[in-house]
JSON list of C-alpha atoms in Angstrom, two decimals:
[
{"chain": "A", "resi": 18, "resn": "MET", "atom": "CA", "xyz": [0.00, 0.00, 0.00]},
{"chain": "A", "resi": 19, "resn": "ILE", "atom": "CA", "xyz": [1.31, 3.45, -0.90]},
{"chain": "A", "resi": 20, "resn": "LEU", "atom": "CA", "xyz": [-0.06, 6.39, 1.05]},
{"chain": "A", "resi": 21, "resn": "ASP", "atom": "CA", "xyz": [0.07, 10.09, 0.43]},
{"chain": "A", "resi": 22, "resn": "SER", "atom": "CA", "xyz": [0.87, 12.39, 3.36]},
{"chain": "A", "resi": 23, "resn": "ASP", "atom": "CA", "xyz": [-2.79, 12.69, 4.40]},
{"chain": "A", "resi": 24, "resn": "GLY", "atom": "CA", "xyz": [-3.22, 8.91, 4.35]},
{"chain": "A", "resi": 25, "resn": "ALA", "atom": "CA", "xyz": [-0.05, 8.37, 6.37]},
{"chain": "A", "resi": 26, "resn": "ARG", "atom": "CA", "xyz": [-1.15, 10.99, 8.89]},
{"chain": "A", "resi": 27, "resn": "LEU", "atom": "CA", "xyz": [-4.55, 9.31, 9.24]},
{"chain": "A", "resi": 28, "resn": "LEU", "atom": "CA", "xyz": [-2.97, 5.89, 9.68]},
{"chain": "A", "resi": 29, "resn": "ASP", "atom": "CA", "xyz": [-0.63, 7.25, 12.36]},
{"chain": "A", "resi": 30, "resn": "ARG", "atom": "CA", "xyz": [-3.53, 8.94, 14.15]},
{"chain": "A", "resi": 31, "resn": "ARG", "atom": "CA", "xyz": [-5.54, 5.71, 14.13]},
{"chain": "A", "resi": 32, "resn": "ALA", "atom": "CA", "xyz": [-2.60, 3.69, 15.47]},
{"chain": "A", "resi": 33, "resn": "ILE", "atom": "CA", "xyz": [-2.16, 6.22, 18.28]},
{"chain": "A", "resi": 34, "resn": "ASP", "atom": "CA", "xyz": [-5.83, 6.74, 19.14]},
{"chain": "A", "resi": 35, "resn": "GLU", "atom": "CA", "xyz": [-7.34, 3.32, 18.47]},
{"chain": "A", "resi": 36, "resn": "LEU", "atom": "CA", "xyz": [-4.43, 0.99, 19.22]},
{"chain": "A", "resi": 37, "resn": "GLY", "atom": "CA", "xyz": [-2.79, 3.09, 21.91]},
{"chain": "A", "resi": 38, "resn": "MET", "atom": "CA", "xyz": [0.63, 3.07, 20.24]},
{"chain": "A", "resi": 39, "resn": "ALA", "atom": "CA", "xyz": [3.06, 5.70, 21.41]},
{"chain": "A", "resi": 40, "resn": "PRO", "atom": "CA", "xyz": [4.20, 8.10, 18.65]},
{"chain": "A", "resi": 41, "resn": "LEU", "atom": "CA", "xyz": [7.83, 7.33, 19.51]},
{"chain": "A", "resi": 42, "resn": "VAL", "atom": "CA", "xyz": [7.18, 3.62, 18.91]},
{"chain": "A", "resi": 43, "resn": "LEU", "atom": "CA", "xyz": [5.74, 4.44, 15.47]},
{"chain": "A", "resi": 44, "resn": "MET", "atom": "CA", "xyz": [8.80, 6.55, 14.67]},
{"chain": "A", "resi": 45, "resn": "GLU", "atom": "CA", "xyz": [11.24, 3.85, 15.76]},
{"chain": "A", "resi": 46, "resn": "ASN", "atom": "CA", "xyz": [9.37, 1.13, 13.85]},
{"chain": "A", "resi": 47, "resn": "ALA", "atom": "CA", "xyz": [9.37, 3.27, 10.71]},
{"chain": "A", "resi": 48, "resn": "ALA", "atom": "CA", "xyz": [13.10, 3.94, 11.08]},
{"chain": "A", "resi": 49, "resn": "VAL", "atom": "CA", "xyz": [13.94, 0.26, 11.52]},
{"chain": "A", "resi": 50, "resn": "ALA", "atom": "CA", "xyz": [11.84, -0.61, 8.46]},
{"chain": "A", "resi": 51, "resn": "ALA", "atom": "CA", "xyz": [13.47, 2.15, 6.38]},
{"chain": "A", "resi": 52, "resn": "VAL", "atom": "CA", "xyz": [16.95, 0.94, 7.35]},
{"chain": "A", "resi": 53, "resn": "ALA", "atom": "CA", "xyz": [16.02, -2.61, 6.34]},
{"chain": "A", "resi": 54, "resn": "VAL", "atom": "CA", "xyz": [14.98, -1.34, 2.89]},
{"chain": "A", "resi": 55, "resn": "ILE", "atom": "CA", "xyz": [18.18, 0.70, 2.52]},
{"chain": "A", "resi": 56, "resn": "GLU", "atom": "CA", "xyz": [20.34, -2.28, 3.49]},
{"chain": "A", "resi": 57, "resn": "ARG", "atom": "CA", "xyz": [18.49, -4.55, 1.04]},
{"chain": "A", "resi": 58, "resn": "ARG", "atom": "CA", "xyz": [18.52, -2.12, -1.90]},
{"chain": "A", "resi": 59, "resn": "TYR", "atom": "CA", "xyz": [22.04, -0.81, -1.40]},
{"chain": "A", "resi": 60, "resn": "PRO", "atom": "CA", "xyz": [24.04, -3.67, 0.11]},
{"chain": "A", "resi": 61, "resn": "ASP", "atom": "CA", "xyz": [27.43, -2.12, -0.72]},
{"chain": "A", "resi": 62, "resn": "ALA", "atom": "CA", "xyz": [26.67, 1.36, 0.63]},
{"chain": "A", "resi": 63, "resn": "ARG", "atom": "CA", "xyz": [28.54, 2.46, 3.74]},
{"chain": "A", "resi": 64, "resn": "ARG", "atom": "CA", "xyz": [27.91, 6.22, 3.57]},
{"chain": "A", "resi": 65, "resn": "VAL", "atom": "CA", "xyz": [24.50, 7.86, 3.53]},
{"chain": "A", "resi": 66, "resn": "VAL", "atom": "CA", "xyz": [23.05, 11.34, 3.55]},
{"chain": "A", "resi": 67, "resn": "VAL", "atom": "CA", "xyz": [19.73, 11.90, 5.28]},
{"chain": "A", "resi": 68, "resn": "VAL", "atom": "CA", "xyz": [17.91, 15.16, 4.53]},
{"chain": "A", "resi": 69, "resn": "CYS", "atom": "CA", "xyz": [15.33, 16.09, 7.16]},
{"chain": "A", "resi": 70, "resn": "GLY", "atom": "CA", "xyz": [12.62, 18.70, 7.22]},
{"chain": "A", "resi": 71, "resn": "ARG", "atom": "CA", "xyz": [10.99, 20.06, 10.32]},
{"chain": "A", "resi": 72, "resn": "GLY", "atom": "CA", "xyz": [8.49, 18.38, 12.58]},
{"chain": "A", "resi": 73, "resn": "ASN", "atom": "CA", "xyz": [7.80, 14.67, 12.80]},
{"chain": "A", "resi": 74, "resn": "ASN", "atom": "CA", "xyz": [9.35, 13.90, 9.42]},
{"chain": "A", "resi": 75, "resn": "GLY", "atom": "CA", "xyz": [12.60, 15.39, 10.67]},
{"chain": "A", "resi": 76, "resn": "GLY", "atom": "CA", "xyz": [12.37, 13.14, 13.70]},
{"chain": "A", "resi": 77, "resn": "ASP", "atom": "CA", "xyz": [11.85, 10.15, 11.43]},
{"chain": "A", "resi": 78, "resn": "GLY", "atom": "CA", "xyz": [14.93, 11.08, 9.42]},
{"chain": "A", "resi": 79, "resn": "MET", "atom": "CA", "xyz": [17.04, 11.51, 12.54]},
{"chain": "A", "resi": 80, "resn": "ALA", "atom": "CA", "xyz": [15.91, 8.09, 13.79]},
{"chain": "A", "resi": 81, "resn": "VAL", "atom": "CA", "xyz": [16.86, 6.53, 10.43]},
{"chain": "A", "resi": 82, "resn": "ALA", "atom": "CA", "xyz": [20.28, 8.18, 10.58]},
{"chain": "A", "resi": 83, "resn": "ARG", "atom": "CA", "xyz": [20.81, 6.92, 14.14]},
{"chain": "A", "resi": 84, "resn": "HIS", "atom": "CA", "xyz": [19.92, 3.34, 13.22]},
{"chain": "A", "resi": 85, "resn": "LEU", "atom": "CA", "xyz": [22.18, 3.51, 10.17]},
{"chain": "A", "resi": 86, "resn": "HIS", "atom": "CA", "xyz": [25.04, 4.81, 12.31]},
{"chain": "A", "resi": 87, "resn": "VAL", "atom": "CA", "xyz": [24.56, 1.98, 14.81]},
{"chain": "A", "resi": 88, "resn": "ALA", "atom": "CA", "xyz": [24.61, -0.47, 11.86]},
{"chain": "A", "resi": 89, "resn": "GLY", "atom": "CA", "xyz": [28.03, 0.84, 10.84]},
{"chain": "A", "resi": 90, "resn": "TYR", "atom": "CA", "xyz": [27.12, 3.41, 8.19]},
{"chain": "A", "resi": 91, "resn": "ARG", "atom": "CA", "xyz": [28.67, 6.84, 8.02]},
{"chain": "A", "resi": 92, "resn": "ALA", "atom": "CA", "xyz": [25.48, 8.91, 8.22]},
{"chain": "A", "resi": 93, "resn": "THR", "atom": "CA", "xyz": [25.46, 12.63, 7.50]},
{"chain": "A", "resi": 94, "resn": "VAL", "atom": "CA", "xyz": [22.29, 14.54, 8.38]},
{"chain": "A", "resi": 95, "resn": "PHE", "atom": "CA", "xyz": [21.14, 17.84, 6.89]},
{"chain": "A", "resi": 96, "resn": "LEU", "atom": "CA", "xyz": [18.35, 19.64, 8.72]},
{"chain": "A", "resi": 97, "resn": "LEU", "atom": "CA", "xyz": [16.44, 21.97, 6.42]},
{"chain": "A", "resi": 98, "resn": "SER", "atom": "CA", "xyz": [13.82, 24.34, 7.70]},
{"chain": "A", "resi": 99, "resn": "ALA", "atom": "CA", "xyz": [12.49, 27.69, 6.59]},
{"chain": "A", "resi": 100, "resn": "GLU", "atom": "CA", "xyz": [11.21, 30.11, 9.20]},
{"chain": "A", "resi": 101, "resn": "ARG", "atom": "CA", "xyz": [7.52, 30.81, 8.87]}
]
């Protein structure tokens, strides 16, 4: 299933409200799953760049970078945010 941002937001909200999942657990699970995909698709990669926006998506990116670092990757993170 592929979701747009509204669909992903709704799915997160349902997991939190209806299943009682903590938002941090959702973020960690998403990061672990993303790292598994990266490792499978790019088995020879050892360096990665993670570009993060603001808010929860930035938190997701930071969690991915942390898990990659723990797995032995050289992870560089760029935080991009425009003042509003």
